[in-house]
């Protein structure tokens, strides 16, 4: 068992073994030069810390609107959240923009992450700095972990376009089931109808 405190003394160089998902709960509140909230928006991908850039208004509007829309339609045993970690393995802990999880898991106010068996849908809203992660790397990790549904949202001239994927359990890869402009209507993971051009605030 390594000592995360001693490892952090060498920041910004990662420890030789790489960061672990459990280390994420022990990162300091300040950066190496006293920057406040330095580690507030950080993910762990394959043992490497990934710092997220400031979000555009489009990004904020879409994730909040999708979360509100989903919560207006979810069955009682599920709930939608925004920006909570999912622990996919010992070295990977992304923070999806939106996720739908078991309501029982969401009731625990001390949780800092959820596990793939508690997650029914993850949504990533693509920004310029996250294109490679959101289009290739993170979907592969979500699929390998067995999360059944994944949506990728792209900005098309200020209007959201949603690419909907469903897991093939035999190959643990995603297959696209639809590309939605203006209106999103899908039967799984539960019946969902969302007006993409008029998302709730």
mmCIF file with all atom_site columns, N, CA and C in Angstrom, residues 134-195:
data_model
loop_
_atom_site.group_PDB
_atom_site.id
_atom_site.type_symbol
_atom_site.label_atom_id
_atom_site.label_alt_id
_atom_site.label_comp_id
_atom_site.label_asym_id
_atom_site.label_entity_id
_atom_site.label_seq_id
_atom_site.pdbx_PDB_ins_code
_atom_site.Cartn_x
_atom_site.Cartn_y
_atom_site.Cartn_z
_atom_site.occupancy
_atom_site.B_iso_or_equiv
_atom_site.pdbx_formal_charge
_atom_site.auth_seq_id
_atom_site.auth_comp_id
_atom_site.auth_asym_id
_atom_site.auth_atom_id
_atom_site.pdbx_PDB_model_num
ATOM 1   N N  . UNK A 1 134 ? -13.489 12.093  -25.226 1.00 0.00 ? 134 UNK A N  1
ATOM 2   C CA . UNK A 1 134 ? -14.929 11.855  -25.261 1.00 0.00 ? 134 UNK A CA 1
ATOM 3   C C  . UNK A 1 134 ? -15.365 11.022  -26.462 1.00 0.00 ? 134 UNK A C  1
ATOM 4   N N  . UNK A 1 135 ? -14.614 11.079  -27.562 1.00 0.00 ? 135 UNK A N  1
ATOM 5   C CA . UNK A 1 135 ? -15.002 10.343  -28.766 1.00 0.00 ? 135 UNK A CA 1
ATOM 6   C C  . UNK A 1 135 ? -14.411 8.944   -28.822 1.00 0.00 ? 135 UNK A C  1
ATOM 7   N N  . UNK A 1 136 ? -13.257 8.746   -28.191 1.00 0.00 ? 136 UNK A N  1
ATOM 8   C CA . UNK A 1 136 ? -12.570 7.458   -28.338 1.00 0.00 ? 136 UNK A CA 1
ATOM 9   C C  . UNK A 1 136 ? -12.243 6.788   -27.003 1.00 0.00 ? 136 UNK A C  1
ATOM 10  N N  . UNK A 1 137 ? -11.492 7.489   -26.176 1.00 0.00 ? 137 UNK A N  1
ATOM 11  C CA . UNK A 1 137 ? -10.924 6.837   -24.996 1.00 0.00 ? 137 UNK A CA 1
ATOM 12  C C  . UNK A 1 137 ? -11.980 6.492   -23.949 1.00 0.00 ? 137 UNK A C  1
ATOM 13  N N  . UNK A 1 138 ? -12.768 7.463   -23.522 1.00 0.00 ? 138 UNK A N  1
ATOM 14  C CA . UNK A 1 138 ? -13.723 7.217   -22.449 1.00 0.00 ? 138 UNK A CA 1
ATOM 15  C C  . UNK A 1 138 ? -14.853 6.276   -22.853 1.00 0.00 ? 138 UNK A C  1
ATOM 16  N N  . UNK A 1 139 ? -15.419 6.389   -24.070 1.00 0.00 ? 139 UNK A N  1
ATOM 17  C CA . UNK A 1 139 ? -16.438 5.398   -24.446 1.00 0.00 ? 139 UNK A CA 1
ATOM 18  C C  . UNK A 1 139 ? -15.922 3.963   -24.395 1.00 0.00 ? 139 UNK A C  1
ATOM 19  N N  . UNK A 1 140 ? -14.686 3.746   -24.808 1.00 0.00 ? 140 UNK A N  1
ATOM 20  C CA . UNK A 1 140 ? -14.121 2.395   -24.749 1.00 0.00 ? 140 UNK A CA 1
ATOM 21  C C  . UNK A 1 140 ? -14.030 1.914   -23.312 1.00 0.00 ? 140 UNK A C  1
ATOM 22  N N  . UNK A 1 141 ? -13.645 2.801   -22.397 1.00 0.00 ? 141 UNK A N  1
ATOM 23  C CA . UNK A 1 141 ? -13.529 2.401   -20.998 1.00 0.00 ? 141 UNK A CA 1
ATOM 24  C C  . UNK A 1 141 ? -14.912 2.141   -20.387 1.00 0.00 ? 141 UNK A C  1
ATOM 25  N N  . UNK A 1 142 ? -15.890 2.959   -20.727 1.00 0.00 ? 142 UNK A N  1
ATOM 26  C CA . UNK A 1 142 ? -17.246 2.727   -20.221 1.00 0.00 ? 142 UNK A CA 1
ATOM 27  C C  . UNK A 1 142 ? -17.786 1.387   -20.715 1.00 0.00 ? 142 UNK A C  1
ATOM 28  N N  . UNK A 1 143 ? -17.548 1.091   -21.985 1.00 0.00 ? 143 UNK A N  1
ATOM 29  C CA . UNK A 1 143 ? -18.045 -0.167  -22.556 1.00 0.00 ? 143 UNK A CA 1
ATOM 30  C C  . UNK A 1 143 ? -17.355 -1.362  -21.920 1.00 0.00 ? 143 UNK A C  1
ATOM 31  N N  . UNK A 1 144 ? -16.045 -1.287  -21.749 1.00 0.00 ? 144 UNK A N  1
ATOM 32  C CA . UNK A 1 144 ? -15.306 -2.383  -21.128 1.00 0.00 ? 144 UNK A CA 1
ATOM 33  C C  . UNK A 1 144 ? -15.809 -2.649  -19.714 1.00 0.00 ? 144 UNK A C  1
ATOM 34  N N  . UNK A 1 145 ? -16.267 -1.596  -19.030 1.00 0.00 ? 145 UNK A N  1
ATOM 35  C CA . UNK A 1 145 ? -16.776 -1.735  -17.659 1.00 0.00 ? 145 UNK A CA 1
ATOM 36  C C  . UNK A 1 145 ? -18.205 -2.257  -17.626 1.00 0.00 ? 145 UNK A C  1
ATOM 37  N N  . UNK A 1 146 ? -18.865 -2.326  -18.799 1.00 0.00 ? 146 UNK A N  1
ATOM 38  C CA . UNK A 1 146 ? -20.204 -2.898  -18.861 1.00 0.00 ? 146 UNK A CA 1
ATOM 39  C C  . UNK A 1 146 ? -21.344 -1.915  -18.689 1.00 0.00 ? 146 UNK A C  1
ATOM 40  N N  . UNK A 1 147 ? -21.101 -0.609  -18.820 1.00 0.00 ? 147 UNK A N  1
ATOM 41  C CA . UNK A 1 147 ? -22.175 0.378   -18.718 1.00 0.00 ? 147 UNK A CA 1
ATOM 42  C C  . UNK A 1 147 ? -23.002 0.309   -19.996 1.00 0.00 ? 147 UNK A C  1
ATOM 43  N N  . UNK A 1 148 ? -24.299 0.101   -19.846 1.00 0.00 ? 148 UNK A N  1
ATOM 44  C CA . UNK A 1 148 ? -25.140 -0.295  -20.985 1.00 0.00 ? 148 UNK A CA 1
ATOM 45  C C  . UNK A 1 148 ? -25.401 0.818   -21.992 1.00 0.00 ? 148 UNK A C  1
ATOM 46  N N  . UNK A 1 149 ? -25.424 2.069   -21.538 1.00 0.00 ? 149 UNK A N  1
ATOM 47  C CA . UNK A 1 149 ? -25.839 3.145   -22.444 1.00 0.00 ? 149 UNK A CA 1
ATOM 48  C C  . UNK A 1 149 ? -24.876 4.332   -22.335 1.00 0.00 ? 149 UNK A C  1
ATOM 49  N N  . UNK A 1 150 ? -24.538 4.885   -23.514 1.00 0.00 ? 150 UNK A N  1
ATOM 50  C CA . UNK A 1 150 ? -23.621 6.024   -23.586 1.00 0.00 ? 150 UNK A CA 1
ATOM 51  C C  . UNK A 1 150 ? -24.148 7.005   -24.621 1.00 0.00 ? 150 UNK A C  1
ATOM 52  N N  . UNK A 1 151 ? -24.179 8.295   -24.246 1.00 0.00 ? 151 UNK A N  1
ATOM 53  C CA . UNK A 1 151 ? -24.518 9.347   -25.187 1.00 0.00 ? 151 UNK A CA 1
ATOM 54  C C  . UNK A 1 151 ? -23.335 10.298  -25.322 1.00 0.00 ? 151 UNK A C  1
ATOM 55  N N  . UNK A 1 152 ? -23.052 10.700  -26.561 1.00 0.00 ? 152 UNK A N  1
ATOM 56  C CA . UNK A 1 152 ? -22.050 11.738  -26.821 1.00 0.00 ? 152 UNK A CA 1
ATOM 57  C C  . UNK A 1 152 ? -22.764 12.932  -27.439 1.00 0.00 ? 152 UNK A C  1
ATOM 58  N N  . UNK A 1 153 ? -22.566 14.115  -26.875 1.00 0.00 ? 153 UNK A N  1
ATOM 59  C CA . UNK A 1 153 ? -23.236 15.320  -27.342 1.00 0.00 ? 153 UNK A CA 1
ATOM 60  C C  . UNK A 1 153 ? -22.206 16.232  -28.000 1.00 0.00 ? 153 UNK A C  1
ATOM 61  N N  . UNK A 1 154 ? -22.509 16.654  -29.219 1.00 0.00 ? 154 UNK A N  1
ATOM 62  C CA . UNK A 1 154 ? -21.636 17.553  -29.968 1.00 0.00 ? 154 UNK A CA 1
ATOM 63  C C  . UNK A 1 154 ? -22.336 18.892  -30.179 1.00 0.00 ? 154 UNK A C  1
ATOM 64  N N  . UNK A 1 155 ? -21.537 19.943  -30.300 1.00 0.00 ? 155 UNK A N  1
ATOM 65  C CA . UNK A 1 155 ? -22.037 21.293  -30.548 1.00 0.00 ? 155 UNK A CA 1
ATOM 66  C C  . UNK A 1 155 ? -22.080 21.522  -32.058 1.00 0.00 ? 155 UNK A C  1
ATOM 67  N N  . UNK A 1 156 ? -23.282 21.680  -32.602 1.00 0.00 ? 156 UNK A N  1
ATOM 68  C CA . UNK A 1 156 ? -23.458 21.945  -34.023 1.00 0.00 ? 156 UNK A CA 1
ATOM 69  C C  . UNK A 1 156 ? -24.017 23.351  -34.197 1.00 0.00 ? 156 UNK A C  1
ATOM 70  N N  . UNK A 1 157 ? -23.116 24.333  -34.217 1.00 0.00 ? 157 UNK A N  1
ATOM 71  C CA . UNK A 1 157 ? -23.547 25.715  -34.355 1.00 0.00 ? 157 UNK A CA 1
ATOM 72  C C  . UNK A 1 157 ? -24.392 26.205  -33.207 1.00 0.00 ? 157 UNK A C  1
ATOM 73  N N  . UNK A 1 158 ? -24.099 25.752  -32.006 1.00 0.00 ? 158 UNK A N  1
ATOM 74  C CA . UNK A 1 158 ? -24.855 26.161  -30.825 1.00 0.00 ? 158 UNK A CA 1
ATOM 75  C C  . UNK A 1 158 ? -26.051 25.284  -30.525 1.00 0.00 ? 158 UNK A C  1
ATOM 76  N N  . UNK A 1 159 ? -26.275 24.258  -31.341 1.00 0.00 ? 159 UNK A N  1
ATOM 77  C CA . UNK A 1 159 ? -27.391 23.329  -31.109 1.00 0.00 ? 159 UNK A CA 1
ATOM 78  C C  . UNK A 1 159 ? -26.819 21.955  -30.795 1.00 0.00 ? 159 UNK A C  1
ATOM 79  N N  . UNK A 1 160 ? -27.334 21.283  -29.762 1.00 0.00 ? 160 UNK A N  1
ATOM 80  C CA . UNK A 1 160 ? -26.793 19.965  -29.404 1.00 0.00 ? 160 UNK A CA 1
ATOM 81  C C  . UNK A 1 160 ? -27.254 18.868  -30.364 1.00 0.00 ? 160 UNK A C  1
ATOM 82  N N  . UNK A 1 161 ? -26.321 18.002  -30.726 1.00 0.00 ? 161 UNK A N  1
ATOM 83  C CA . UNK A 1 161 ? -26.608 16.785  -31.478 1.00 0.00 ? 161 UNK A CA 1
ATOM 84  C C  . UNK A 1 161 ? -26.176 15.620  -30.600 1.00 0.00 ? 161 UNK A C  1
ATOM 85  N N  . UNK A 1 162 ? -27.061 14.643  -30.404 1.00 0.00 ? 162 UNK A N  1
ATOM 86  C CA . UNK A 1 162 ? -26.787 13.542  -29.481 1.00 0.00 ? 162 UNK A CA 1
ATOM 87  C C  . UNK A 1 162 ? -26.593 12.244  -30.267 1.00 0.00 ? 162 UNK A C  1
ATOM 88  N N  . UNK A 1 163 ? -25.423 11.646  -30.075 1.00 0.00 ? 163 UNK A N  1
ATOM 89  C CA . UNK A 1 163 ? -25.103 10.341  -30.643 1.00 0.00 ? 163 UNK A CA 1
ATOM 90  C C  . UNK A 1 163 ? -25.370 9.303   -29.554 1.00 0.00 ? 163 UNK A C  1
ATOM 91  N N  . UNK A 1 164 ? -26.276 8.380   -29.821 1.00 0.00 ? 164 UNK A N  1
ATOM 92  C CA . UNK A 1 164 ? -26.729 7.415   -28.823 1.00 0.00 ? 164 UNK A CA 1
ATOM 93  C C  . UNK A 1 164 ? -26.116 6.050   -29.120 1.00 0.00 ? 164 UNK A C  1
ATOM 94  N N  . UNK A 1 165 ? -25.530 5.440   -28.084 1.00 0.00 ? 165 UNK A N  1
ATOM 95  C CA . UNK A 1 165 ? -24.862 4.144   -28.213 1.00 0.00 ? 165 UNK A CA 1
ATOM 96  C C  . UNK A 1 165 ? -25.441 3.159   -27.200 1.00 0.00 ? 165 UNK A C  1
ATOM 97  N N  . UNK A 1 166 ? -25.435 1.887   -27.610 1.00 0.00 ? 166 UNK A N  1
ATOM 98  C CA . UNK A 1 166 ? -25.868 0.814   -26.713 1.00 0.00 ? 166 UNK A CA 1
ATOM 99  C C  . UNK A 1 166 ? -24.790 -0.268  -26.698 1.00 0.00 ? 166 UNK A C  1
ATOM 100 N N  . UNK A 1 167 ? -24.612 -0.871  -25.530 1.00 0.00 ? 167 UNK A N  1
ATOM 101 C CA . UNK A 1 167 ? -23.554 -1.858  -25.355 1.00 0.00 ? 167 UNK A CA 1
ATOM 102 C C  . UNK A 1 167 ? -23.909 -3.187  -26.010 1.00 0.00 ? 167 UNK A C  1
ATOM 103 N N  . UNK A 1 168 ? -22.970 -3.744  -26.764 1.00 0.00 ? 168 UNK A N  1
ATOM 104 C CA . UNK A 1 168 ? -23.059 -5.134  -27.217 1.00 0.00 ? 168 UNK A CA 1
ATOM 105 C C  . UNK A 1 168 ? -22.384 -5.972  -26.139 1.00 0.00 ? 168 UNK A C  1
ATOM 106 N N  . UNK A 1 169 ? -23.149 -6.730  -25.337 1.00 0.00 ? 169 UNK A N  1
ATOM 107 C CA . UNK A 1 169 ? -22.541 -7.441  -24.203 1.00 0.00 ? 169 UNK A CA 1
ATOM 108 C C  . UNK A 1 169 ? -21.580 -8.531  -24.631 1.00 0.00 ? 169 UNK A C  1
ATOM 109 N N  . UNK A 1 170 ? -21.689 -9.008  -25.860 1.00 0.00 ? 170 UNK A N  1
ATOM 110 C CA . UNK A 1 170 ? -20.788 -10.072 -26.316 1.00 0.00 ? 170 UNK A CA 1
ATOM 111 C C  . UNK A 1 170 ? -19.381 -9.548  -26.569 1.00 0.00 ? 170 UNK A C  1
ATOM 112 N N  . UNK A 1 171 ? -19.284 -8.314  -27.065 1.00 0.00 ? 171 UNK A N  1
ATOM 113 C CA . UNK A 1 171 ? -17.972 -7.761  -27.417 1.00 0.00 ? 171 UNK A CA 1
ATOM 114 C C  . UNK A 1 171 ? -17.508 -6.675  -26.464 1.00 0.00 ? 171 UNK A C  1
ATOM 115 N N  . UNK A 1 172 ? -18.399 -6.228  -25.560 1.00 0.00 ? 172 UNK A N  1
ATOM 116 C CA . UNK A 1 172 ? -18.110 -5.118  -24.654 1.00 0.00 ? 172 UNK A CA 1
ATOM 117 C C  . UNK A 1 172 ? -17.665 -3.884  -25.454 1.00 0.00 ? 172 UNK A C  1
ATOM 118 N N  . UNK A 1 173 ? -18.377 -3.610  -26.543 1.00 0.00 ? 173 UNK A N  1
ATOM 119 C CA . UNK A 1 173 ? -18.169 -2.393  -27.322 1.00 0.00 ? 173 UNK A CA 1
ATOM 120 C C  . UNK A 1 173 ? -19.532 -1.752  -27.573 1.00 0.00 ? 173 UNK A C  1
ATOM 121 N N  . UNK A 1 174 ? -19.509 -0.460  -27.903 1.00 0.00 ? 174 UNK A N  1
ATOM 122 C CA . UNK A 1 174 ? -20.752 0.251   -28.168 1.00 0.00 ? 174 UNK A CA 1
ATOM 123 C C  . UNK A 1 174 ? -21.080 0.231   -29.654 1.00 0.00 ? 174 UNK A C  1
ATOM 124 N N  . UNK A 1 175 ? -22.378 0.141   -29.943 1.00 0.00 ? 175 UNK A N  1
ATOM 125 C CA . UNK A 1 175 ? -22.902 0.297   -31.295 1.00 0.00 ? 175 UNK A CA 1
ATOM 126 C C  . UNK A 1 175 ? -23.806 1.511   -31.312 1.00 0.00 ? 175 UNK A C  1
ATOM 127 N N  . UNK A 1 176 ? -23.668 2.363   -32.337 1.00 0.00 ? 176 UNK A N  1
ATOM 128 C CA . UNK A 1 176 ? -24.515 3.543   -32.429 1.00 0.00 ? 176 UNK A CA 1
ATOM 129 C C  . UNK A 1 176 ? -25.927 3.112   -32.815 1.00 0.00 ? 176 UNK A C  1
ATOM 130 N N  . UNK A 1 177 ? -26.914 3.647   -32.099 1.00 0.00 ? 177 UNK A N  1
ATOM 131 C CA . UNK A 1 177 ? -28.309 3.308   -32.382 1.00 0.00 ? 177 UNK A CA 1
ATOM 132 C C  . UNK A 1 177 ? -29.098 4.490   -32.925 1.00 0.00 ? 177 UNK A C  1
ATOM 133 N N  . UNK A 1 178 ? -28.486 5.676   -32.945 1.00 0.00 ? 178 UNK A N  1
ATOM 134 C CA . UNK A 1 178 ? -29.174 6.824   -33.502 1.00 0.00 ? 178 UNK A CA 1
ATOM 135 C C  . UNK A 1 178 ? -28.394 8.102   -33.325 1.00 0.00 ? 178 UNK A C  1
ATOM 136 N N  . UNK A 1 179 ? -28.661 9.074   -34.225 1.00 0.00 ? 179 UNK A N  1
ATOM 137 C CA . UNK A 1 179 ? -28.087 10.418  -34.145 1.00 0.00 ? 179 UNK A CA 1
ATOM 138 C C  . UNK A 1 179 ? -29.270 11.377  -34.119 1.00 0.00 ? 179 UNK A C  1
ATOM 139 N N  . UNK A 1 180 ? -29.366 12.177  -33.068 1.00 0.00 ? 180 UNK A N  1
ATOM 140 C CA . UNK A 1 180 ? -30.588 12.927  -32.798 1.00 0.00 ? 180 UNK A CA 1
ATOM 141 C C  . UNK A 1 180 ? -30.349 14.431  -32.887 1.00 0.00 ? 180 UNK A C  1
ATOM 142 N N  . UNK A 1 181 ? -31.105 15.073  -33.787 1.00 0.00 ? 181 UNK A N  1
ATOM 143 C CA . UNK A 1 181 ? -31.099 16.518  -33.959 1.00 0.00 ? 181 UNK A CA 1
ATOM 144 C C  . UNK A 1 181 ? -32.464 17.048  -33.552 1.00 0.00 ? 181 UNK A C  1
ATOM 145 N N  . UNK A 1 182 ? -32.493 18.101  -32.764 1.00 0.00 ? 182 UNK A N  1
ATOM 146 C CA . UNK A 1 182 ? -33.759 18.744  -32.435 1.00 0.00 ? 182 UNK A CA 1
ATOM 147 C C  . UNK A 1 182 ? -34.562 18.031  -31.376 1.00 0.00 ? 182 UNK A C  1
ATOM 148 N N  . UNK A 1 183 ? -34.778 16.736  -31.552 1.00 0.00 ? 183 UNK A N  1
ATOM 149 C CA . UNK A 1 183 ? -35.560 15.963  -30.588 1.00 0.00 ? 183 UNK A CA 1
ATOM 150 C C  . UNK A 1 183 ? -34.885 14.619  -30.356 1.00 0.00 ? 183 UNK A C  1
ATOM 151 N N  . UNK A 1 184 ? -34.806 14.237  -29.111 1.00 0.00 ? 184 UNK A N  1
ATOM 152 C CA . UNK A 1 184 ? -34.242 12.943  -28.719 1.00 0.00 ? 184 UNK A CA 1
ATOM 153 C C  . UNK A 1 184 ? -35.365 12.081  -28.170 1.00 0.00 ? 184 UNK A C  1
ATOM 154 N N  . UNK A 1 185 ? -35.591 10.947  -28.812 1.00 0.00 ? 185 UNK A N  1
ATOM 155 C CA . UNK A 1 185 ? -36.629 10.024  -28.353 1.00 0.00 ? 185 UNK A CA 1
ATOM 156 C C  . UNK A 1 185 ? -36.073 8.612   -28.417 1.00 0.00 ? 185 UNK A C  1
ATOM 157 N N  . UNK A 1 186 ? -35.932 7.979   -27.241 1.00 0.00 ? 186 UNK A N  1
ATOM 158 C CA . UNK A 1 186 ? -35.376 6.630   -27.166 1.00 0.00 ? 186 UNK A CA 1
ATOM 159 C C  . UNK A 1 186 ? -36.169 5.807   -26.153 1.00 0.00 ? 186 UNK A C  1
ATOM 160 N N  . UNK A 1 187 ? -36.214 4.472   -26.339 1.00 0.00 ? 187 UNK A N  1
ATOM 161 C CA . UNK A 1 187 ? -36.955 3.614   -25.404 1.00 0.00 ? 187 UNK A CA 1
ATOM 162 C C  . UNK A 1 187 ? -36.123 3.102   -24.243 1.00 0.00 ? 187 UNK A C  1
ATOM 163 N N  . UNK A 1 188 ? -34.787 3.234   -24.308 1.00 0.00 ? 188 UNK A N  1
ATOM 164 C CA . UNK A 1 188 ? -33.916 2.692   -23.274 1.00 0.00 ? 188 UNK A CA 1
ATOM 165 C C  . UNK A 1 188 ? -32.862 3.733   -22.891 1.00 0.00 ? 188 UNK A C  1
ATOM 166 N N  . UNK A 1 189 ? -32.411 3.717   -21.618 1.00 0.00 ? 189 UNK A N  1
ATOM 167 C CA . UNK A 1 189 ? -32.670 2.742   -20.548 1.00 0.00 ? 189 UNK A CA 1
ATOM 168 C C  . UNK A 1 189 ? -34.058 2.842   -19.930 1.00 0.00 ? 189 UNK A C  1
ATOM 169 N N  . UNK A 1 190 ? -34.832 3.867   -20.333 1.00 0.00 ? 190 UNK A N  1
ATOM 170 C CA . UNK A 1 190 ? -36.248 3.996   -20.006 1.00 0.00 ? 190 UNK A CA 1
ATOM 171 C C  . UNK A 1 190 ? -36.801 4.936   -21.073 1.00 0.00 ? 190 UNK A C  1
ATOM 172 N N  . UNK A 1 191 ? -38.103 5.017   -21.264 1.00 0.00 ? 191 UNK A N  1
ATOM 173 C CA . UNK A 1 191 ? -38.636 5.900   -22.304 1.00 0.00 ? 191 UNK A CA 1
ATOM 174 C C  . UNK A 1 191 ? -38.256 7.360   -22.049 1.00 0.00 ? 191 UNK A C  1
ATOM 175 N N  . UNK A 1 192 ? -37.603 7.973   -23.037 1.00 0.00 ? 192 UNK A N  1
ATOM 176 C CA . UNK A 1 192 ? -37.082 9.332   -22.892 1.00 0.00 ? 192 UNK A CA 1
ATOM 177 C C  . UNK A 1 192 ? -37.486 10.144  -24.119 1.00 0.00 ? 192 UNK A C  1
ATOM 178 N N  . UNK A 1 193 ? -38.025 11.348  -23.891 1.00 0.00 ? 193 UNK A N  1
ATOM 179 C CA . UNK A 1 193 ? -38.324 12.314  -24.949 1.00 0.00 ? 193 UNK A CA 1
ATOM 180 C C  . UNK A 1 193 ? -37.810 13.676  -24.498 1.00 0.00 ? 193 UNK A C  1
ATOM 181 N N  . UNK A 1 194 ? -36.871 14.231  -25.257 1.00 0.00 ? 194 UNK A N  1
ATOM 182 C CA . UNK A 1 194 ? -36.260 15.509  -24.889 1.00 0.00 ? 194 UNK A CA 1
ATOM 183 C C  . UNK A 1 194 ? -36.242 16.417  -26.105 1.00 0.00 ? 194 UNK A C  1
ATOM 184 N N  . UNK A 1 195 ? -36.689 17.653  -25.920 1.00 0.00 ? 195 UNK A N  1
ATOM 185 C CA . UNK A 1 195 ? -36.565 18.680  -26.950 1.00 0.00 ? 195 UNK A CA 1
ATOM 186 C C  . UNK A 1 195 ? -35.176 19.297  -26.814 1.00 0.00 ? 195 UNK A C  1
#
